[in-house]
């Protein structure tokens, strides 16, 4: 049973790219990497890849991670600059190093070693304009550059720009892989890292299932959302019910739960998705569907396919 699921409406393009690989007998690992690269390579996207909004200093810093359920291997990079495909760099960390997570300058060095480094990165015109507009507004206030107040002014509402590409796939060998990639919180502080590269928060996979999250990283990482979803699946609960239970559990906790959404997939090829928002869009494809579908789940409601 092959299956693939990805976050947001742009997940449709990701699912199509991943499905081409799964359909031809490729691995879930290749499918997840290809799906995510598809979105990273779209420079019109302001929340994934080098087309994303920059941090407060005007640099795009990217977070990405990948995890293989059958082996429990994982690789992750955080706050990395000058890399077009951080998901591929995360895979290199997993496959070519003894480590799980490499950040900042070290990640950039690895990118050079693996030929994933991009020498010259220009902000996309719209991203630059917005960054300059914020800089101008912040400078014209009494807050001094370099103070936390100045940053708060710069980043105001920046957290509303969110949309990680998160993807979970299963191949014919029942290997489940989860991955995600994002430019994160728009106009964030230099070095801010979200949930996406954190194993258990932004993504998780084992032989029972996988999950990938999106939304406000500062909340997702508090609850280890992806690990929570997979934890339910470990108890034999299917992905859709596991998603519903996760949302119910978050609602019960009731704190730091806004803007949390996720997709999930279990070892039997059942899909799930959950959100603490009003609704959440995602895309999916499996042997059971005739073509990739764009779907939606509502807050606290079990996905019914
Ligand atoms: N979760 C990501 C972060 O906080 C952003 C997102 O999903 O939109 O970095």
PDB file of C-alpha atoms in Angstrom, residues 18 23 102 134 154 209 258:
ATOM      1  CA  UNK A  18       6.174  12.279  -4.462  1.00  0.00           C
ATOM      2  CA  UNK A  23       4.114   4.862  -8.347  1.00  0.00           C
ATOM      3  CA  UNK A 102      23.400  20.446  12.505  1.00  0.00           C
ATOM      4  CA  UNK A 134       9.070  46.943   8.220  1.00  0.00           C
ATOM      5  CA  UNK A 154       9.842  44.540  13.001  1.00  0.00           C
ATOM      6  CA  UNK A 209       3.065   5.765  11.494  1.00  0.00           C
ATOM      7  CA  UNK A 258      -3.316  28.167  18.751  1.00  0.00           C
TER       8      UNK A 258
END
